[in-house]
Amino acid sequence: MYIAVSGCLLGENIRHNGGHKRDGFITDALGHYAEFISFCPEHLAFGTPRDSIKLVNDPDGIIVQNNKTSKDMTAELTQTSKEELERIAKQPLCGIILKSKSPSCGLGSTILYRPNGYAEKKGSGVFAQMCQKEFPLLPIEEEGRLQDPWLRENFIMQLFAYHDFETFKASKPAMKELVAFHQSYKFMLQSKDDQSYRELGNIVANRYGEAFEELLAEYETRFKETIAHKSSIGKTRNVLEHMAGFLKKSISEVEKKTLHEQIEDYAKKIVPLITPLSTLDMLAKGYGVTYLTGQKFLHPYPKALALRSDIRSGK
Ligand code: SF4
């Protein structure tokens, strides 16, 4: 899996002051499962070390300005941002992680200044804006927001689901495989957005006899849009109860009671999501309920990332 990452987050000494902002979760945890493609439009434009820059919200548009000399650096940074974008686009990317607050890489956290030097509002950096425009369906997040366990879990789930779809597409699937793929994502899609899950089901049903290539393209867009939704405790609880329903004829009263208590405790934020999920997984395996054991929602990404063990990963 290829992920493009702001070079300073990977520990490269390319910040304006010659330092870095290495992020241990990205390099150490995610690094086990991904290959990183580093970028830095500022280093490419101005070298390192360099004067710091800021974004000024001018009436004629956003200007990149040298903090020391007030020189307009917009053309240079725009040019190298385009070059970096072209370079990373050559890879089969499954996501982009940007450094927050940067005039180049910040995604909604970059301060935009008024021409008089006062901070006006927050927006996105030059490179981040280009990424969003170029890759509207790609998982893109900034590292600052990834400190929030809920956003982190949602992003990592999206990243791995995106990669899974790309792998599926590369396997040259036919209709039968698309039906199976959709089925395996049932509960994950429902935990994101039930309406979108139903719409995806309508695409797979192919009531109008569309050609498979068109159908798959339509499914891909809707699938990637759906996995970008954020889950919630309420939606997840519904999914857990729905999954428990598939076990009700097999499991004992004690097992049923324990499972429901765990789901309730999850909804009350007493236990993390991993608690009822592990029980569901164990019961599904123990009673051979293959419809559940094959669900991506039970194992959306490598368990060693342990993101569902954090009680704060539910909101
Ligand atoms: S331009 Fe982006 S990658 Fe380069 S130092 Fe700044 S935040 Fe990091």
PDB file of C-alpha atoms and ligand atoms in Angstrom:
ATOM      1  CA  MET A   1       0.000   0.000   0.000  1.00  0.00           C
ATOM      2  CA  TYR A   2       1.445   3.358  -1.057  1.00  0.00           C
ATOM      3  CA  ILE A   3       0.793   6.437   1.057  1.00  0.00           C
ATOM      4  CA  ALA A   4       2.174   9.868   0.214  1.00  0.00           C
ATOM      5  CA  VAL A   5       3.340  11.670   3.369  1.00  0.00           C
ATOM      6  CA  SER A   6       4.756  15.123   4.119  1.00  0.00           C
ATOM      7  CA  GLY A   7       8.484  14.458   4.349  1.00  0.00           C
ATOM      8  CA  CYS A   8       8.920  16.230   7.690  1.00  0.00           C
ATOM      9  CA  LEU A   9       6.482  13.733   9.297  1.00  0.00           C
ATOM     10  CA  LEU A  10       8.765  10.919   8.175  1.00  0.00           C
ATOM     11  CA  GLY A  11      11.660  12.480  10.090  1.00  0.00           C
ATOM     12  CA  GLU A  12      13.352  14.234   7.175  1.00  0.00           C
ATOM     13  CA  ASN A  13      15.131  17.420   8.166  1.00  0.00           C
ATOM     14  CA  ILE A  14      13.390  19.600   5.620  1.00  0.00           C
ATOM     15  CA  ARG A  15      11.420  22.099   7.686  1.00  0.00           C
ATOM     16  CA  HIS A  16      12.263  25.765   7.197  1.00  0.00           C
ATOM     17  CA  ASN A  17      14.540  25.628  10.284  1.00  0.00           C
ATOM     18  CA  GLY A  18      16.248  22.394   9.215  1.00  0.00           C
ATOM     19  CA  GLY A  19      14.260  20.282  11.679  1.00  0.00           C
ATOM     20  CA  HIS A  20      11.592  17.608  11.280  1.00  0.00           C
ATOM     21  CA  LYS A  21       8.241  16.625  12.835  1.00  0.00           C
ATOM     22  CA  ARG A  22       8.574  12.863  12.843  1.00  0.00           C
ATOM     23  CA  ASP A  23       5.293  11.155  13.744  1.00  0.00           C
ATOM     24  CA  GLY A  24       5.766   7.803  15.492  1.00  0.00           C
ATOM     25  CA  PHE A  25       2.321   6.449  14.629  1.00  0.00           C
ATOM     26  CA  ILE A  26       2.970   6.993  10.922  1.00  0.00           C
ATOM     27  CA  THR A  27       6.580   5.820  10.787  1.00  0.00           C
ATOM     28  CA  ASP A  28       6.470   2.975  13.317  1.00  0.00           C
ATOM     29  CA  ALA A  29       2.887   1.647  13.396  1.00  0.00           C
ATOM     30  CA  LEU A  30       1.584   2.387   9.878  1.00  0.00           C
ATOM     31  CA  GLY A  31       5.067   1.898   8.453  1.00  0.00           C
ATOM     32  CA  HIS A  32       4.731  -1.872   8.906  1.00  0.00           C
ATOM     33  CA  TYR A  33       1.959  -1.995   6.330  1.00  0.00           C
ATOM     34  CA  ALA A  34       2.692   0.825   3.912  1.00  0.00           C
ATOM     35  CA  GLU A  35       5.362   2.217   1.652  1.00  0.00           C
ATOM     36  CA  PHE A  36       5.703   5.950   2.014  1.00  0.00           C
ATOM     37  CA  ILE A  37       6.232   8.412  -0.776  1.00  0.00           C
ATOM     38  CA  SER A  38       7.712  11.547   0.672  1.00  0.00           C
ATOM     39  CA  PHE A  39       7.071  15.057  -0.670  1.00  0.00           C
ATOM     40  CA  CYS A  40       7.984  18.596   0.279  1.00  0.00           C
ATOM     41  CA  PRO A  41       7.051  21.416  -2.086  1.00  0.00           C
ATOM     42  CA  GLU A  42       8.802  24.045   0.051  1.00  0.00           C
ATOM     43  CA  HIS A  43      12.147  22.247   0.147  1.00  0.00           C
ATOM     44  CA  LEU A  44      11.920  21.848  -3.611  1.00  0.00           C
ATOM     45  CA  ALA A  45      11.146  25.545  -4.106  1.00  0.00           C
ATOM     46  CA  PHE A  46      13.401  27.247  -1.573  1.00  0.00           C
ATOM     47  CA  GLY A  47      15.849  24.639  -0.190  1.00  0.00           C
ATOM     48  CA  THR A  48      16.575  24.057   3.537  1.00  0.00           C
ATOM     49  CA  PRO A  49      17.027  26.014   5.758  1.00  0.00           C
ATOM     50  CA  ARG A  50      14.839  28.811   4.364  1.00  0.00           C
ATOM     51  CA  ASP A  51      12.779  31.749   5.540  1.00  0.00           C
ATOM     52  CA  SER A  52       9.350  30.773   6.833  1.00  0.00           C
ATOM     53  CA  ILE A  53       6.331  31.695   4.744  1.00  0.00           C
ATOM     54  CA  LYS A  54       2.661  32.470   5.377  1.00  0.00           C
ATOM     55  CA  LEU A  55      -0.569  32.632   3.426  1.00  0.00           C
ATOM     56  CA  VAL A  56      -2.182  36.046   2.986  1.00  0.00           C
ATOM     57  CA  ASN A  57      -5.844  36.280   2.055  1.00  0.00           C
ATOM     58  CA  ASP A  58      -5.562  39.092  -0.468  1.00  0.00           C
ATOM     59  CA  PRO A  59      -8.681  40.427  -2.265  1.00  0.00           C
ATOM     60  CA  ASP A  60      -7.196  39.036  -5.520  1.00  0.00           C
ATOM     61  CA  GLY A  61      -6.616  35.578  -4.023  1.00  0.00           C
ATOM     62  CA  ILE A  62      -4.276  33.737  -1.665  1.00  0.00           C
ATOM     63  CA  ILE A  63      -0.677  34.969  -1.716  1.00  0.00           C
ATOM     64  CA  VAL A  64       2.323  33.067  -0.362  1.00  0.00           C
ATOM     65  CA  GLN A  65       4.490  35.597   1.419  1.00  0.00           C
ATOM     66  CA  ASN A  66       7.992  35.461   2.902  1.00  0.00           C
ATOM     67  CA  ASN A  67       7.594  36.166   6.630  1.00  0.00           C
ATOM     68  CA  LYS A  68      10.820  38.177   6.821  1.00  0.00           C
ATOM     69  CA  THR A  69      10.903  40.139   3.578  1.00  0.00           C
ATOM     70  CA  SER A  70       7.175  40.066   2.639  1.00  0.00           C
ATOM     71  CA  LYS A  71       8.257  38.982  -0.852  1.00  0.00           C
ATOM     72  CA  ASP A  72       5.571  37.243  -2.909  1.00  0.00           C
ATOM     73  CA  MET A  73       6.597  33.576  -3.283  1.00  0.00           C
ATOM     74  CA  THR A  74       3.309  32.332  -4.785  1.00  0.00           C
ATOM     75  CA  ALA A  75       4.629  31.435  -8.237  1.00  0.00           C
ATOM     76  CA  GLU A  76       7.552  29.350  -6.937  1.00  0.00           C
ATOM     77  CA  LEU A  77       5.513  27.382  -4.407  1.00  0.00           C
ATOM     78  CA  THR A  78       2.672  26.807  -6.861  1.00  0.00           C
ATOM     79  CA  GLN A  79       5.127  25.478  -9.412  1.00  0.00           C
ATOM     80  CA  THR A  80       6.869  23.029  -7.054  1.00  0.00           C
ATOM     81  CA  SER A  81       3.530  21.943  -5.593  1.00  0.00           C
ATOM     82  CA  LYS A  82       2.424  21.005  -9.112  1.00  0.00           C
ATOM     83  CA  GLU A  83       5.680  19.109  -9.642  1.00  0.00           C
ATOM     84  CA  GLU A  84       5.295  17.191  -6.368  1.00  0.00           C
ATOM     85  CA  LEU A  85       1.679  16.440  -7.216  1.00  0.00           C
ATOM     86  CA  GLU A  86       2.629  15.053 -10.615  1.00  0.00           C
ATOM     87  CA  ARG A  87       5.343  12.928  -9.023  1.00  0.00           C
ATOM     88  CA  ILE A  88       3.166  11.351  -6.324  1.00  0.00           C
ATOM     89  CA  ALA A  89       0.309  10.831  -8.807  1.00  0.00           C
ATOM     90  CA  LYS A  90       2.514   8.382 -10.714  1.00  0.00           C
ATOM     91  CA  GLN A  91       2.203   5.927  -7.812  1.00  0.00           C
ATOM     92  CA  PRO A  92      -0.893   3.823  -7.070  1.00  0.00           C
ATOM     93  CA  LEU A  93      -1.672   5.848  -3.950  1.00  0.00           C
ATOM     94  CA  CYS A  94      -4.149   4.701  -1.315  1.00  0.00           C
ATOM     95  CA  GLY A  95      -3.899   7.834   0.793  1.00  0.00           C
ATOM     96  CA  ILE A  96      -2.125  11.068   1.631  1.00  0.00           C
ATOM     97  CA  ILE A  97      -1.066  12.275   5.099  1.00  0.00           C
ATOM     98  CA  LEU A  98      -0.264  15.952   5.367  1.00  0.00           C
ATOM     99  CA  LYS A  99       1.480  18.022   8.021  1.00  0.00           C
ATOM    100  CA  SER A 100      -1.047  20.230   9.771  1.00  0.00           C
ATOM    101  CA  LYS A 101      -0.849  24.046   9.990  1.00  0.00           C
ATOM    102  CA  SER A 102       1.682  24.362   7.182  1.00  0.00           C
ATOM    103  CA  PRO A 103       1.189  26.997   4.437  1.00  0.00           C
ATOM    104  CA  SER A 104       1.809  24.168   1.970  1.00  0.00           C
ATOM    105  CA  CYS A 105       0.484  21.014   3.630  1.00  0.00           C
ATOM    106  CA  GLY A 106      -2.109  22.077   6.233  1.00  0.00           C
ATOM    107  CA  LEU A 107      -5.605  20.697   5.611  1.00  0.00           C
ATOM    108  CA  GLY A 108      -8.021  23.198   7.107  1.00  0.00           C
ATOM    109  CA  SER A 109      -5.639  24.164   9.929  1.00  0.00           C
ATOM    110  CA  THR A 110      -3.432  26.704   8.150  1.00  0.00           C
ATOM    111  CA  ILE A 111      -3.801  30.297   9.324  1.00  0.00           C
ATOM    112  CA  LEU A 112      -4.740  32.742   6.585  1.00  0.00           C
ATOM    113  CA  TYR A 113      -3.589  36.269   7.389  1.00  0.00           C
ATOM    114  CA  ARG A 114      -5.136  39.558   6.421  1.00  0.00           C
ATOM    115  CA  PRO A 115      -2.928  41.907   4.364  1.00  0.00           C
ATOM    116  CA  ASN A 116      -2.513  43.965   7.587  1.00  0.00           C
ATOM    117  CA  GLY A 117      -0.776  40.999   9.251  1.00  0.00           C
ATOM    118  CA  TYR A 118      -3.595  39.863  11.564  1.00  0.00           C
ATOM    119  CA  ALA A 119      -4.783  36.286  11.508  1.00  0.00           C
ATOM    120  CA  GLU A 120      -8.155  36.091   9.737  1.00  0.00           C
ATOM    121  CA  LYS A 121      -9.288  32.453   9.543  1.00  0.00           C
ATOM    122  CA  LYS A 122      -8.097  28.942   8.888  1.00  0.00           C
ATOM    123  CA  GLY A 123      -7.841  27.253   5.521  1.00  0.00           C
ATOM    124  CA  SER A 124      -5.737  24.779   3.604  1.00  0.00           C
ATOM    125  CA  GLY A 125      -2.196  25.051   2.294  1.00  0.00           C
ATOM    126  CA  VAL A 126      -1.303  25.390  -1.373  1.00  0.00           C
ATOM    127  CA  PHE A 127      -0.292  21.750  -1.859  1.00  0.00           C
ATOM    128  CA  ALA A 128      -3.126  20.359   0.269  1.00  0.00           C
ATOM    129  CA  GLN A 129      -5.702  22.182  -1.869  1.00  0.00           C
ATOM    130  CA  MET A 130      -4.181  20.749  -5.028  1.00  0.00           C
ATOM    131  CA  CYS A 131      -4.271  17.227  -3.534  1.00  0.00           C
ATOM    132  CA  GLN A 132      -7.970  17.519  -2.681  1.00  0.00           C
ATOM    133  CA  LYS A 133      -8.776  18.740  -6.174  1.00  0.00           C
ATOM    134  CA  GLU A 134      -6.677  16.110  -7.930  1.00  0.00           C
ATOM    135  CA  PHE A 135      -7.766  13.131  -5.793  1.00  0.00           C
ATOM    136  CA  PRO A 136     -11.369  13.732  -4.666  1.00  0.00           C
ATOM    137  CA  LEU A 137     -11.954  10.103  -3.607  1.00  0.00           C
ATOM    138  CA  LEU A 138      -8.591   9.387  -2.000  1.00  0.00           C
ATOM    139  CA  PRO A 139      -8.321   9.201   1.817  1.00  0.00           C
ATOM    140  CA  ILE A 140      -6.540  12.444   2.746  1.00  0.00           C
ATOM    141  CA  GLU A 141      -5.942  13.583   6.309  1.00  0.00           C
ATOM    142  CA  GLU A 142      -3.568  15.784   8.240  1.00  0.00           C
ATOM    143  CA  GLU A 143      -1.466  14.483  11.108  1.00  0.00           C
ATOM    144  CA  GLY A 144      -2.892  16.959  13.650  1.00  0.00           C
ATOM    145  CA  ARG A 145      -6.396  15.522  13.259  1.00  0.00           C
ATOM    146  CA  LEU A 146      -4.994  11.995  13.427  1.00  0.00           C
ATOM    147  CA  GLN A 147      -4.127  12.610  17.079  1.00  0.00           C
ATOM    148  CA  ASP A 148      -7.869  12.222  17.727  1.00  0.00           C
ATOM    149  CA  PRO A 149      -8.471   8.437  18.209  1.00  0.00           C
ATOM    150  CA  TRP A 150     -11.916   8.637  16.553  1.00  0.00           C
ATOM    151  CA  LEU A 151     -10.608  10.396  13.422  1.00  0.00           C
ATOM    152  CA  ARG A 152      -7.563   8.132  13.373  1.00  0.00           C
ATOM    153  CA  GLU A 153      -9.672   4.970  13.467  1.00  0.00           C
ATOM    154  CA  ASN A 154     -11.988   6.274  10.765  1.00  0.00           C
ATOM    155  CA  PHE A 155      -9.091   7.296   8.525  1.00  0.00           C
ATOM    156  CA  ILE A 156      -7.198   4.013   8.904  1.00  0.00           C
ATOM    157  CA  MET A 157     -10.384   2.067   8.200  1.00  0.00           C
ATOM    158  CA  GLN A 158     -10.926   4.164   5.073  1.00  0.00           C
ATOM    159  CA  LEU A 159      -7.321   3.704   3.983  1.00  0.00           C
ATOM    160  CA  PHE A 160      -7.403  -0.090   4.211  1.00  0.00           C
ATOM    161  CA  ALA A 161     -10.856  -0.337   2.617  1.00  0.00           C
ATOM    162  CA  TYR A 162      -9.651   1.858  -0.252  1.00  0.00           C
ATOM    163  CA  HIS A 163      -6.609  -0.381  -0.708  1.00  0.00           C
ATOM    164  CA  ASP A 164      -8.816  -3.458  -0.522  1.00  0.00           C
ATOM    165  CA  PHE A 165     -11.018  -2.109  -3.317  1.00  0.00           C
ATOM    166  CA  GLU A 166      -7.993  -1.330  -5.487  1.00  0.00           C
ATOM    167  CA  THR A 167      -6.696  -4.892  -4.982  1.00  0.00           C
ATOM    168  CA  PHE A 168     -10.157  -6.262  -5.754  1.00  0.00           C
ATOM    169  CA  LYS A 169     -10.405  -4.179  -8.945  1.00  0.00           C
ATOM    170  CA  ALA A 170      -6.943  -5.306 -10.078  1.00  0.00           C
ATOM    171  CA  SER A 171      -8.078  -8.944  -9.770  1.00  0.00           C
ATOM    172  CA  LYS A 172     -10.386  -8.335 -12.792  1.00  0.00           C
ATOM    173  CA  PRO A 173     -13.556  -9.364 -10.976  1.00  0.00           C
ATOM    174  CA  ALA A 174     -16.836 -10.464 -12.542  1.00  0.00           C
ATOM    175  CA  MET A 175     -20.364  -9.901 -11.233  1.00  0.00           C
ATOM    176  CA  LYS A 176     -20.187 -12.848  -8.837  1.00  0.00           C
ATOM    177  CA  GLU A 177     -17.084 -11.431  -7.153  1.00  0.00           C
ATOM    178  CA  LEU A 178     -18.631  -7.961  -6.887  1.00  0.00           C
ATOM    179  CA  VAL A 179     -21.642  -9.444  -5.095  1.00  0.00           C
ATOM    180  CA  ALA A 180     -19.301 -11.245  -2.663  1.00  0.00           C
ATOM    181  CA  PHE A 181     -17.194  -8.101  -2.154  1.00  0.00           C
ATOM    182  CA  HIS A 182     -20.273  -6.026  -1.382  1.00  0.00           C
ATOM    183  CA  GLN A 183     -21.554  -8.673   0.994  1.00  0.00           C
ATOM    184  CA  SER A 184     -18.263  -8.764   2.900  1.00  0.00           C
ATOM    185  CA  TYR A 185     -18.502  -4.984   3.423  1.00  0.00           C
ATOM    186  CA  LYS A 186     -22.141  -4.994   4.497  1.00  0.00           C
ATOM    187  CA  PHE A 187     -21.604  -4.117   8.133  1.00  0.00           C
ATOM    188  CA  MET A 188     -18.722  -1.744   7.596  1.00  0.00           C
ATOM    189  CA  LEU A 189     -20.720   0.227   5.028  1.00  0.00           C
ATOM    190  CA  GLN A 190     -23.717   0.289   7.346  1.00  0.00           C
ATOM    191  CA  SER A 191     -21.527   1.603  10.157  1.00  0.00           C
ATOM    192  CA  LYS A 192     -20.596   4.466   7.828  1.00  0.00           C
ATOM    193  CA  ASP A 193     -23.929   5.292   6.205  1.00  0.00           C
ATOM    194  CA  ASP A 194     -26.895   2.972   5.896  1.00  0.00           C
ATOM    195  CA  GLN A 195     -28.483   4.875   3.004  1.00  0.00           C
ATOM    196  CA  SER A 196     -25.271   4.653   0.976  1.00  0.00           C
ATOM    197  CA  TYR A 197     -25.048   0.944   1.749  1.00  0.00           C
ATOM    198  CA  ARG A 198     -28.523   0.488   0.282  1.00  0.00           C
ATOM    199  CA  GLU A 199     -27.649   2.516  -2.796  1.00  0.00           C
ATOM    200  CA  LEU A 200     -24.587   0.350  -3.328  1.00  0.00           C
ATOM    201  CA  GLY A 201     -26.841  -2.692  -3.012  1.00  0.00           C
ATOM    202  CA  ASN A 202     -29.038  -1.258  -5.774  1.00  0.00           C
ATOM    203  CA  ILE A 203     -26.010  -0.854  -8.011  1.00  0.00           C
ATOM    204  CA  VAL A 204     -24.984  -4.481  -7.421  1.00  0.00           C
ATOM    205  CA  ALA A 205     -28.579  -5.639  -8.115  1.00  0.00           C
ATOM    206  CA  ASN A 206     -28.149  -4.183 -11.641  1.00  0.00           C
ATOM    207  CA  ARG A 207     -31.862  -3.795 -12.318  1.00  0.00           C
ATOM    208  CA  TYR A 208     -31.257  -1.967 -15.590  1.00  0.00           C
ATOM    209  CA  GLY A 209     -28.823  -4.498 -17.037  1.00  0.00           C
ATOM    210  CA  GLU A 210     -25.842  -2.149 -17.274  1.00  0.00           C
ATOM    211  CA  ALA A 211     -22.548  -3.396 -18.700  1.00  0.00           C
ATOM    212  CA  PHE A 212     -20.332  -4.707 -15.894  1.00  0.00           C
ATOM    213  CA  GLU A 213     -17.530  -2.163 -16.489  1.00  0.00           C
ATOM    214  CA  GLU A 214     -19.966   0.732 -16.050  1.00  0.00           C
ATOM    215  CA  LEU A 215     -21.506  -0.916 -13.025  1.00  0.00           C
ATOM    216  CA  LEU A 216     -18.124  -1.454 -11.396  1.00  0.00           C
ATOM    217  CA  ALA A 217     -17.100   2.164 -12.046  1.00  0.00           C
ATOM    218  CA  GLU A 218     -20.345   3.377 -10.475  1.00  0.00           C
ATOM    219  CA  TYR A 219     -19.845   1.053  -7.507  1.00  0.00           C
ATOM    220  CA  GLU A 220     -16.260   2.231  -7.070  1.00  0.00           C
ATOM    221  CA  THR A 221     -17.226   5.885  -6.806  1.00  0.00           C
ATOM    222  CA  ARG A 222     -20.064   5.253  -4.355  1.00  0.00           C
ATOM    223  CA  PHE A 223     -17.964   2.803  -2.326  1.00  0.00           C
ATOM    224  CA  LYS A 224     -15.096   5.264  -1.969  1.00  0.00           C
ATOM    225  CA  GLU A 225     -17.503   8.047  -1.043  1.00  0.00           C
ATOM    226  CA  THR A 226     -19.183   5.850   1.561  1.00  0.00           C
ATOM    227  CA  ILE A 227     -15.999   4.737   3.309  1.00  0.00           C
ATOM    228  CA  ALA A 228     -15.107   8.421   3.719  1.00  0.00           C
ATOM    229  CA  HIS A 229     -18.101   8.867   6.075  1.00  0.00           C
ATOM    230  CA  LYS A 230     -17.333   8.906   9.791  1.00  0.00           C
ATOM    231  CA  SER A 231     -18.881   6.213  11.937  1.00  0.00           C
ATOM    232  CA  SER A 232     -20.622   6.991  15.224  1.00  0.00           C
ATOM    233  CA  ILE A 233     -21.364   5.041  18.386  1.00  0.00           C
ATOM    234  CA  GLY A 234     -25.066   5.022  17.477  1.00  0.00           C
ATOM    235  CA  LYS A 235     -24.514   3.617  13.976  1.00  0.00           C
ATOM    236  CA  THR A 236     -21.949   1.118  15.268  1.00  0.00           C
ATOM    237  CA  ARG A 237     -24.281  -0.061  17.991  1.00  0.00           C
ATOM    238  CA  ASN A 238     -26.991  -0.758  15.393  1.00  0.00           C
ATOM    239  CA  VAL A 239     -24.503  -2.769  13.385  1.00  0.00           C
ATOM    240  CA  LEU A 240     -23.405  -4.769  16.443  1.00  0.00           C
ATOM    241  CA  GLU A 241     -27.013  -5.586  17.294  1.00  0.00           C
ATOM    242  CA  HIS A 242     -27.691  -6.544  13.702  1.00  0.00           C
ATOM    243  CA  MET A 243     -24.655  -8.860  13.758  1.00  0.00           C
ATOM    244  CA  ALA A 244     -25.757 -10.352  17.069  1.00  0.00           C
ATOM    245  CA  GLY A 245     -29.082 -11.182  15.375  1.00  0.00           C
ATOM    246  CA  PHE A 246     -27.271 -13.610  13.068  1.00  0.00           C
ATOM    247  CA  LEU A 247     -26.137 -15.561  16.141  1.00  0.00           C
ATOM    248  CA  LYS A 248     -29.325 -15.643  18.150  1.00  0.00           C
ATOM    249  CA  LYS A 249     -30.434 -19.107  17.037  1.00  0.00           C
ATOM    250  CA  SER A 250     -27.036 -20.656  17.808  1.00  0.00           C
ATOM    251  CA  ILE A 251     -25.771 -19.122  21.028  1.00  0.00           C
ATOM    252  CA  SER A 252     -26.737 -19.899  24.621  1.00  0.00           C
ATOM    253  CA  GLU A 253     -28.726 -17.543  26.853  1.00  0.00           C
ATOM    254  CA  VAL A 254     -25.577 -16.706  28.827  1.00  0.00           C
ATOM    255  CA  GLU A 255     -23.658 -15.881  25.661  1.00  0.00           C
ATOM    256  CA  LYS A 256     -26.565 -13.788  24.397  1.00  0.00           C
ATOM    257  CA  LYS A 257     -26.779 -11.863  27.654  1.00  0.00           C
ATOM    258  CA  THR A 258     -23.022 -11.288  27.796  1.00  0.00           C
ATOM    259  CA  LEU A 259     -22.926 -10.039  24.215  1.00  0.00           C
ATOM    260  CA  HIS A 260     -25.817  -7.631  24.742  1.00  0.00           C
ATOM    261  CA  GLU A 261     -24.282  -6.322  27.940  1.00  0.00           C
ATOM    262  CA  GLN A 262     -21.045  -5.661  26.117  1.00  0.00           C
ATOM    263  CA  ILE A 263     -22.865  -3.845  23.308  1.00  0.00           C
ATOM    264  CA  GLU A 264     -24.679  -1.715  25.899  1.00  0.00           C
ATOM    265  CA  ASP A 265     -21.413  -1.021  27.716  1.00  0.00           C
ATOM    266  CA  TYR A 266     -19.841   0.040  24.438  1.00  0.00           C
ATOM    267  CA  ALA A 267     -22.750   2.408  23.763  1.00  0.00           C
ATOM    268  CA  LYS A 268     -22.260   3.912  27.241  1.00  0.00           C
ATOM    269  CA  LYS A 269     -18.502   4.251  26.647  1.00  0.00           C
ATOM    270  CA  ILE A 270     -17.680   1.836  29.497  1.00  0.00           C
ATOM    271  CA  VAL A 271     -15.770  -0.581  27.243  1.00  0.00           C
ATOM    272  CA  PRO A 272     -14.051  -0.008  23.866  1.00  0.00           C
ATOM    273  CA  LEU A 273     -15.402  -1.378  20.599  1.00  0.00           C
ATOM    274  CA  ILE A 274     -12.929  -4.262  20.610  1.00  0.00           C
ATOM    275  CA  THR A 275     -14.785  -5.863  23.552  1.00  0.00           C
ATOM    276  CA  PRO A 276     -18.138  -6.714  21.882  1.00  0.00           C
ATOM    277  CA  LEU A 277     -16.361  -7.270  18.555  1.00  0.00           C
ATOM    278  CA  SER A 278     -14.040  -9.903  20.020  1.00  0.00           C
ATOM    279  CA  THR A 279     -17.027 -11.700  21.536  1.00  0.00           C
ATOM    280  CA  LEU A 280     -18.913 -11.543  18.229  1.00  0.00           C
ATOM    281  CA  ASP A 281     -15.865 -12.830  16.406  1.00  0.00           C
ATOM    282  CA  MET A 282     -15.348 -15.675  18.875  1.00  0.00           C
ATOM    283  CA  LEU A 283     -19.012 -16.739  18.781  1.00  0.00           C
ATOM    284  CA  ALA A 284     -19.216 -16.483  14.988  1.00  0.00           C
ATOM    285  CA  LYS A 285     -16.134 -18.675  14.644  1.00  0.00           C
ATOM    286  CA  GLY A 286     -17.229 -21.076  17.382  1.00  0.00           C
ATOM    287  CA  TYR A 287     -20.669 -21.615  15.847  1.00  0.00           C
ATOM    288  CA  GLY A 288     -19.420 -21.512  12.261  1.00  0.00           C
ATOM    289  CA  VAL A 289     -21.505 -18.512  11.177  1.00  0.00           C
ATOM    290  CA  THR A 290     -19.499 -17.842   8.023  1.00  0.00           C
ATOM    291  CA  TYR A 291     -21.633 -14.873   6.971  1.00  0.00           C
ATOM    292  CA  LEU A 292     -20.221 -13.047  10.009  1.00  0.00           C
ATOM    293  CA  THR A 293     -16.675 -14.390  10.006  1.00  0.00           C
ATOM    294  CA  GLY A 294     -16.215 -13.073   6.462  1.00  0.00           C
ATOM    295  CA  GLN A 295     -17.257  -9.530   7.401  1.00  0.00           C
ATOM    296  CA  LYS A 296     -14.579  -6.871   6.924  1.00  0.00           C
ATOM    297  CA  PHE A 297     -16.068  -4.948   9.819  1.00  0.00           C
ATOM    298  CA  LEU A 298     -14.579  -7.540  12.197  1.00  0.00           C
ATOM    299  CA  HIS A 299     -11.063  -7.109  10.783  1.00  0.00           C
ATOM    300  CA  PRO A 300     -10.892  -3.876   8.778  1.00  0.00           C
ATOM    301  CA  TYR A 301      -7.113  -3.434   9.264  1.00  0.00           C
ATOM    302  CA  PRO A 302      -4.246  -5.275  11.025  1.00  0.00           C
ATOM    303  CA  LYS A 303      -5.231  -5.879  14.640  1.00  0.00           C
ATOM    304  CA  ALA A 304      -1.784  -4.856  15.877  1.00  0.00           C
ATOM    305  CA  LEU A 305      -2.788  -1.237  15.182  1.00  0.00           C
ATOM    306  CA  ALA A 306      -5.178  -1.727  18.140  1.00  0.00           C
ATOM    307  CA  LEU A 307      -7.221   1.375  17.297  1.00  0.00           C
ATOM    308  CA  ARG A 308     -10.490  -0.094  18.570  1.00  0.00           C
ATOM    309  CA  SER A 309      -8.937  -0.789  21.966  1.00  0.00           C
ATOM    310  CA  ASP A 310      -9.122   2.922  22.746  1.00  0.00           C
ATOM    311  CA  ILE A 311     -12.395   3.971  24.344  1.00  0.00           C
ATOM    312  CA  ARG A 312     -11.988   7.395  22.733  1.00  0.00           C
ATOM    313  CA  SER A 313     -12.185   5.843  19.258  1.00  0.00           C
ATOM    314  CA  GLY A 314     -15.987   5.944  19.553  1.00  0.00           C
ATOM    315  CA  LYS A 315     -17.988   9.188  19.321  1.00  0.00           C
TER     316      LYS A 315
HETATM  317  S1  SF4 B   1       6.230  21.917   3.097  1.00  0.00           S
HETATM  318 FE1  SF4 B   1       5.073  20.226   3.985  1.00  0.00          FE
HETATM  319  S2  SF4 B   1       6.517  18.527   3.921  1.00  0.00           S
HETATM  320 FE2  SF4 B   1       7.720  20.377   3.661  1.00  0.00          FE
HETATM  321  S3  SF4 B   1       8.411  20.896   5.702  1.00  0.00           S
HETATM  322 FE3  SF4 B   1       6.533  22.042   5.312  1.00  0.00          FE
HETATM  323  S4  SF4 B   1       4.909  20.744   6.143  1.00  0.00           S
HETATM  324 FE4  SF4 B   1       6.714  19.458   5.936  1.00  0.00          FE
END
